[in-house]
Amino acid sequence: MNTQRSLALTLRSMTAATLAAGGYIHAQLYIDGYRFIHIIGPLFLLQAGASFGVAALLLIGTPPLLLRTAAAGVALGALGGFTASRTVGVFGFTEHGLQPEPQAVLSLLAETGTLLLLAVWQVTVTRRPRAARPPVRTPDWATTRTPSPTTERHGSTPSCLPKPPHSA
C-alpha cells in the first residue's frame, strides 16, 4: 500500500472515530436525562444519529466531497449548539461553563478533532498529483473538406461528396 492510500485510510478512520465519539456522547446525554428536555432532547438524539450515520458512511469507502462536507456540518452543528446553549440559549435551554462534566469537554475535543482531521484530509486531497491529460485531437469526422479550385476545373468530385447524376 502506498503512502497516499495509507494516509487517506488513516484520516478516514480517525475522522469516523471522532465523529462517532461525539455521537456516543450525545446519545449518552440523551439517555441520562436530556430526553426529558422539550425540543433539546430530540435534537441530541438527532445529533447522535447523524454522527453515527455519517461515521458509518465514512468507513464504507473513500467519501466524496459531499460526505466530508456532511461530516463537517454535523461537527459544526454540535459546536454551534454547545456555544449557543452557553450564550444566548437554545429554545429557552441554557447551560453554564463546561457542564455536564466530563461530557462537555469530551464533546468539544471530539467535534474539534473531527474538523481538524477533515481540514487535513481536504489539504491532502487537493495536493494530490494529477495525471496529465493527453491533448485533445479533432475526430476525423469533424474535419470538413472543401473542393479546391483545381478539382472544380478538372471536373472531379471529392470523395467525401456524393457524385452528381450524369445528364444525357
PDB file of C-alpha atoms in Angstrom:
ATOM      1  CA  MET A   1       0.000   0.000   0.000  1.00  0.00           C
ATOM      2  CA  ASN A   2       1.457   3.354  -0.946  1.00  0.00           C
ATOM      3  CA  THR A   3       1.785   6.296   1.436  1.00  0.00           C
ATOM      4  CA  GLN A   4      -1.049   8.330  -0.091  1.00  0.00           C
ATOM      5  CA  ARG A   5      -3.570   5.498   0.286  1.00  0.00           C
ATOM      6  CA  SER A   6      -2.337   4.747   3.794  1.00  0.00           C
ATOM      7  CA  LEU A   7      -2.760   8.392   4.802  1.00  0.00           C
ATOM      8  CA  ALA A   8      -6.264   8.528   3.327  1.00  0.00           C
ATOM      9  CA  LEU A   9      -7.269   5.337   5.176  1.00  0.00           C
ATOM     10  CA  THR A  10      -5.879   6.666   8.460  1.00  0.00           C
ATOM     11  CA  LEU A  11      -7.620  10.036   8.092  1.00  0.00           C
ATOM     12  CA  ARG A  12     -10.891   8.374   7.117  1.00  0.00           C
ATOM     13  CA  SER A  13     -10.772   6.020  10.115  1.00  0.00           C
ATOM     14  CA  MET A  14      -9.782   8.717  12.600  1.00  0.00           C
ATOM     15  CA  THR A  15     -12.466  11.096  11.330  1.00  0.00           C
ATOM     16  CA  ALA A  16     -15.110   8.388  11.652  1.00  0.00           C
ATOM     17  CA  ALA A  17     -13.895   7.587  15.182  1.00  0.00           C
ATOM     18  CA  THR A  18     -14.047  11.192  16.404  1.00  0.00           C
ATOM     19  CA  LEU A  19     -17.445  11.694  14.773  1.00  0.00           C
ATOM     20  CA  ALA A  20     -18.783   8.500  16.375  1.00  0.00           C
ATOM     21  CA  ALA A  21     -17.332   9.565  19.751  1.00  0.00           C
ATOM     22  CA  GLY A  22     -19.286  12.812  19.568  1.00  0.00           C
ATOM     23  CA  GLY A  23     -22.399  10.847  18.645  1.00  0.00           C
ATOM     24  CA  TYR A  24     -21.885   8.487  21.570  1.00  0.00           C
ATOM     25  CA  ILE A  25     -21.588  11.405  23.993  1.00  0.00           C
ATOM     26  CA  HIS A  26     -24.818  12.934  22.680  1.00  0.00           C
ATOM     27  CA  ALA A  27     -26.608   9.563  22.899  1.00  0.00           C
ATOM     28  CA  GLN A  28     -25.365   9.073  26.470  1.00  0.00           C
ATOM     29  CA  LEU A  29     -26.559  12.543  27.492  1.00  0.00           C
ATOM     30  CA  TYR A  30     -29.928  11.850  25.859  1.00  0.00           C
ATOM     31  CA  ILE A  31     -30.342   8.630  27.867  1.00  0.00           C
ATOM     32  CA  ASP A  32     -29.079  10.220  31.094  1.00  0.00           C
ATOM     33  CA  GLY A  33     -31.802  12.842  31.154  1.00  0.00           C
ATOM     34  CA  TYR A  34     -31.725  15.199  28.182  1.00  0.00           C
ATOM     35  CA  ARG A  35     -34.592  13.220  26.641  1.00  0.00           C
ATOM     36  CA  PHE A  36     -36.930  14.930  29.081  1.00  0.00           C
ATOM     37  CA  ILE A  37     -35.958  18.440  27.942  1.00  0.00           C
ATOM     38  CA  HIS A  38     -38.501  19.759  25.437  1.00  0.00           C
ATOM     39  CA  ILE A  39     -37.025  20.097  21.883  1.00  0.00           C
ATOM     40  CA  ILE A  40     -33.437  19.736  23.162  1.00  0.00           C
ATOM     41  CA  GLY A  41     -33.814  16.016  23.872  1.00  0.00           C
ATOM     42  CA  PRO A  42     -34.845  15.090  20.313  1.00  0.00           C
ATOM     43  CA  LEU A  43     -32.068  17.348  18.966  1.00  0.00           C
ATOM     44  CA  PHE A  44     -29.499  15.391  20.995  1.00  0.00           C
ATOM     45  CA  LEU A  45     -30.907  12.164  19.595  1.00  0.00           C
ATOM     46  CA  LEU A  46     -30.797  13.599  16.068  1.00  0.00           C
ATOM     47  CA  GLN A  47     -27.175  14.684  16.594  1.00  0.00           C
ATOM     48  CA  ALA A  48     -26.237  11.203  17.801  1.00  0.00           C
ATOM     49  CA  GLY A  49     -27.960   9.503  14.865  1.00  0.00           C
ATOM     50  CA  ALA A  50     -26.407  11.842  12.300  1.00  0.00           C
ATOM     51  CA  SER A  51     -22.965  11.346  13.830  1.00  0.00           C
ATOM     52  CA  PHE A  52     -23.255   7.550  13.766  1.00  0.00           C
ATOM     53  CA  GLY A  53     -24.697   7.533  10.251  1.00  0.00           C
ATOM     54  CA  VAL A  54     -22.042   9.759   8.705  1.00  0.00           C
ATOM     55  CA  ALA A  55     -19.286   7.898  10.599  1.00  0.00           C
ATOM     56  CA  ALA A  56     -20.531   4.601   9.148  1.00  0.00           C
ATOM     57  CA  LEU A  57     -20.610   6.044   5.640  1.00  0.00           C
ATOM     58  CA  LEU A  58     -17.062   7.319   6.072  1.00  0.00           C
ATOM     59  CA  LEU A  59     -15.896   3.804   6.938  1.00  0.00           C
ATOM     60  CA  ILE A  60     -17.532   2.233   3.880  1.00  0.00           C
ATOM     61  CA  GLY A  61     -15.161   3.776   1.387  1.00  0.00           C
ATOM     62  CA  THR A  62     -13.410   6.845   0.130  1.00  0.00           C
ATOM     63  CA  PRO A  63     -16.043   9.525   0.502  1.00  0.00           C
ATOM     64  CA  PRO A  64     -16.758  12.247  -1.982  1.00  0.00           C
ATOM     65  CA  LEU A  65     -16.578  15.889  -1.033  1.00  0.00           C
ATOM     66  CA  LEU A  66     -20.296  15.933  -0.211  1.00  0.00           C
ATOM     67  CA  LEU A  67     -19.889  13.322   2.526  1.00  0.00           C
ATOM     68  CA  ARG A  68     -16.899  15.125   4.035  1.00  0.00           C
ATOM     69  CA  THR A  69     -18.988  18.307   3.995  1.00  0.00           C
ATOM     70  CA  ALA A  70     -21.799  16.468   5.814  1.00  0.00           C
ATOM     71  CA  ALA A  71     -19.312  15.312   8.456  1.00  0.00           C
ATOM     72  CA  ALA A  72     -18.152  18.901   8.916  1.00  0.00           C
ATOM     73  CA  GLY A  73     -21.775  20.039   9.157  1.00  0.00           C
ATOM     74  CA  VAL A  74     -22.521  17.523  11.897  1.00  0.00           C
ATOM     75  CA  ALA A  75     -19.464  18.619  13.888  1.00  0.00           C
ATOM     76  CA  LEU A  76     -20.194  22.315  13.358  1.00  0.00           C
ATOM     77  CA  GLY A  77     -23.810  21.765  14.381  1.00  0.00           C
ATOM     78  CA  ALA A  78     -22.714  20.219  17.679  1.00  0.00           C
ATOM     79  CA  LEU A  79     -20.231  23.025  18.345  1.00  0.00           C
ATOM     80  CA  GLY A  80     -22.800  25.649  17.392  1.00  0.00           C
ATOM     81  CA  GLY A  81     -25.382  24.146  19.725  1.00  0.00           C
ATOM     82  CA  PHE A  82     -22.806  23.958  22.512  1.00  0.00           C
ATOM     83  CA  THR A  83     -21.875  27.616  22.055  1.00  0.00           C
ATOM     84  CA  ALA A  84     -25.468  28.795  21.758  1.00  0.00           C
ATOM     85  CA  SER A  85     -26.559  26.895  24.877  1.00  0.00           C
ATOM     86  CA  ARG A  86     -23.914  28.733  26.884  1.00  0.00           C
ATOM     87  CA  THR A  87     -24.510  32.209  25.479  1.00  0.00           C
ATOM     88  CA  VAL A  88     -27.996  33.045  24.191  1.00  0.00           C
ATOM     89  CA  GLY A  89     -29.705  29.749  24.973  1.00  0.00           C
ATOM     90  CA  VAL A  90     -31.394  27.244  22.688  1.00  0.00           C
ATOM     91  CA  PHE A  91     -35.209  27.151  22.868  1.00  0.00           C
ATOM     92  CA  GLY A  92     -35.014  28.505  26.415  1.00  0.00           C
ATOM     93  CA  PHE A  93     -32.388  25.964  27.500  1.00  0.00           C
ATOM     94  CA  THR A  94     -29.070  27.259  28.869  1.00  0.00           C
ATOM     95  CA  GLU A  95     -26.033  25.655  30.426  1.00  0.00           C
ATOM     96  CA  HIS A  96     -23.056  27.208  32.139  1.00  0.00           C
ATOM     97  CA  GLY A  97     -19.348  26.507  31.779  1.00  0.00           C
ATOM     98  CA  LEU A  98     -18.209  23.035  30.921  1.00  0.00           C
ATOM     99  CA  GLN A  99     -21.185  21.259  32.444  1.00  0.00           C
ATOM    100  CA  PRO A 100     -22.109  18.397  32.272  1.00  0.00           C
ATOM    101  CA  GLU A 101     -18.728  17.129  33.264  1.00  0.00           C
ATOM    102  CA  PRO A 102     -16.779  15.369  31.614  1.00  0.00           C
ATOM    103  CA  GLN A 103     -19.071  15.062  28.575  1.00  0.00           C
ATOM    104  CA  ALA A 104     -18.827  18.743  27.635  1.00  0.00           C
ATOM    105  CA  VAL A 105     -15.038  18.673  27.367  1.00  0.00           C
ATOM    106  CA  LEU A 106     -15.026  15.301  25.604  1.00  0.00           C
ATOM    107  CA  SER A 107     -17.628  16.511  23.103  1.00  0.00           C
ATOM    108  CA  LEU A 108     -15.621  19.669  22.403  1.00  0.00           C
ATOM    109  CA  LEU A 109     -12.486  17.579  21.816  1.00  0.00           C
ATOM    110  CA  ALA A 110     -14.305  15.099  19.566  1.00  0.00           C
ATOM    111  CA  GLU A 111     -16.018  17.731  17.409  1.00  0.00           C
ATOM    112  CA  THR A 112     -12.907  19.915  17.134  1.00  0.00           C
ATOM    113  CA  GLY A 113     -10.838  16.839  16.311  1.00  0.00           C
ATOM    114  CA  THR A 114     -13.304  15.926  13.564  1.00  0.00           C
ATOM    115  CA  LEU A 115     -12.966  19.369  11.989  1.00  0.00           C
ATOM    116  CA  LEU A 116      -9.163  19.333  12.198  1.00  0.00           C
ATOM    117  CA  LEU A 117      -8.959  15.883  10.625  1.00  0.00           C
ATOM    118  CA  LEU A 118     -11.324  16.939   7.841  1.00  0.00           C
ATOM    119  CA  ALA A 119      -9.159  20.003   7.165  1.00  0.00           C
ATOM    120  CA  VAL A 120      -6.001  17.882   6.936  1.00  0.00           C
ATOM    121  CA  TRP A 121      -7.848  15.435   4.694  1.00  0.00           C
ATOM    122  CA  GLN A 122      -9.000  18.195   2.356  1.00  0.00           C
ATOM    123  CA  VAL A 123      -5.485  19.622   2.087  1.00  0.00           C
ATOM    124  CA  THR A 124      -4.024  16.213   1.250  1.00  0.00           C
ATOM    125  CA  VAL A 125      -6.740  15.544  -1.331  1.00  0.00           C
ATOM    126  CA  THR A 126      -6.234  18.866  -3.106  1.00  0.00           C
ATOM    127  CA  ARG A 127      -2.463  18.433  -3.201  1.00  0.00           C
ATOM    128  CA  ARG A 128      -2.657  15.015  -4.819  1.00  0.00           C
ATOM    129  CA  PRO A 129      -0.708  14.997  -8.081  1.00  0.00           C
ATOM    130  CA  ARG A 130      -2.988  14.789 -11.058  1.00  0.00           C
ATOM    131  CA  ALA A 131      -2.214  12.812 -14.162  1.00  0.00           C
ATOM    132  CA  ALA A 132      -1.548  14.823 -17.289  1.00  0.00           C
ATOM    133  CA  ARG A 133      -4.304  14.571 -19.843  1.00  0.00           C
ATOM    134  CA  PRO A 134      -3.418  13.780 -23.438  1.00  0.00           C
ATOM    135  CA  PRO A 135      -4.013  16.600 -25.915  1.00  0.00           C
ATOM    136  CA  VAL A 136      -7.447  16.748 -27.447  1.00  0.00           C
ATOM    137  CA  ARG A 137      -7.481  15.512 -31.019  1.00  0.00           C
ATOM    138  CA  THR A 138     -10.132  16.510 -33.510  1.00  0.00           C
ATOM    139  CA  PRO A 139     -12.050  13.448 -34.693  1.00  0.00           C
ATOM    140  CA  ASP A 140     -11.769  12.583 -38.374  1.00  0.00           C
ATOM    141  CA  TRP A 141     -15.489  13.002 -38.990  1.00  0.00           C
ATOM    142  CA  ALA A 142     -15.349  16.598 -37.720  1.00  0.00           C
ATOM    143  CA  THR A 143     -12.957  17.794 -40.388  1.00  0.00           C
ATOM    144  CA  THR A 144     -14.584  19.299 -43.435  1.00  0.00           C
ATOM    145  CA  ARG A 145     -13.211  19.074 -46.895  1.00  0.00           C
ATOM    146  CA  THR A 146     -13.967  21.791 -49.340  1.00  0.00           C
ATOM    147  CA  PRO A 147     -13.301  21.331 -53.017  1.00  0.00           C
ATOM    148  CA  SER A 148     -10.189  23.093 -54.167  1.00  0.00           C
ATOM    149  CA  PRO A 149     -10.249  25.232 -57.325  1.00  0.00           C
ATOM    150  CA  THR A 150      -8.201  22.607 -59.195  1.00  0.00           C
ATOM    151  CA  THR A 151     -10.753  19.844 -58.611  1.00  0.00           C
ATOM    152  CA  GLU A 152     -13.562  22.103 -59.791  1.00  0.00           C
ATOM    153  CA  ARG A 153     -11.710  22.857 -63.053  1.00  0.00           C
ATOM    154  CA  HIS A 154     -10.951  19.240 -63.764  1.00  0.00           C
ATOM    155  CA  GLY A 155     -14.487  18.116 -63.095  1.00  0.00           C
ATOM    156  CA  SER A 156     -13.666  15.528 -60.455  1.00  0.00           C
ATOM    157  CA  THR A 157     -15.743  15.309 -57.316  1.00  0.00           C
ATOM    158  CA  PRO A 158     -14.028  14.930 -53.979  1.00  0.00           C
ATOM    159  CA  SER A 159     -14.580  11.515 -52.428  1.00  0.00           C
ATOM    160  CA  CYS A 160     -16.435  12.925 -49.407  1.00  0.00           C
ATOM    161  CA  LEU A 161     -19.226  14.424 -51.561  1.00  0.00           C
ATOM    162  CA  PRO A 162     -21.856  12.389 -53.420  1.00  0.00           C
ATOM    163  CA  LYS A 163     -21.364  12.259 -57.158  1.00  0.00           C
ATOM    164  CA  PRO A 164     -23.967  14.232 -59.128  1.00  0.00           C
ATOM    165  CA  PRO A 165     -26.191  12.241 -61.514  1.00  0.00           C
ATOM    166  CA  HIS A 166     -24.975  12.321 -65.114  1.00  0.00           C
ATOM    167  CA  SER A 167     -27.258  14.038 -67.594  1.00  0.00           C
ATOM    168  CA  ALA A 168     -27.529  12.676 -71.118  1.00  0.00           C
TER     169      ALA A 168
END
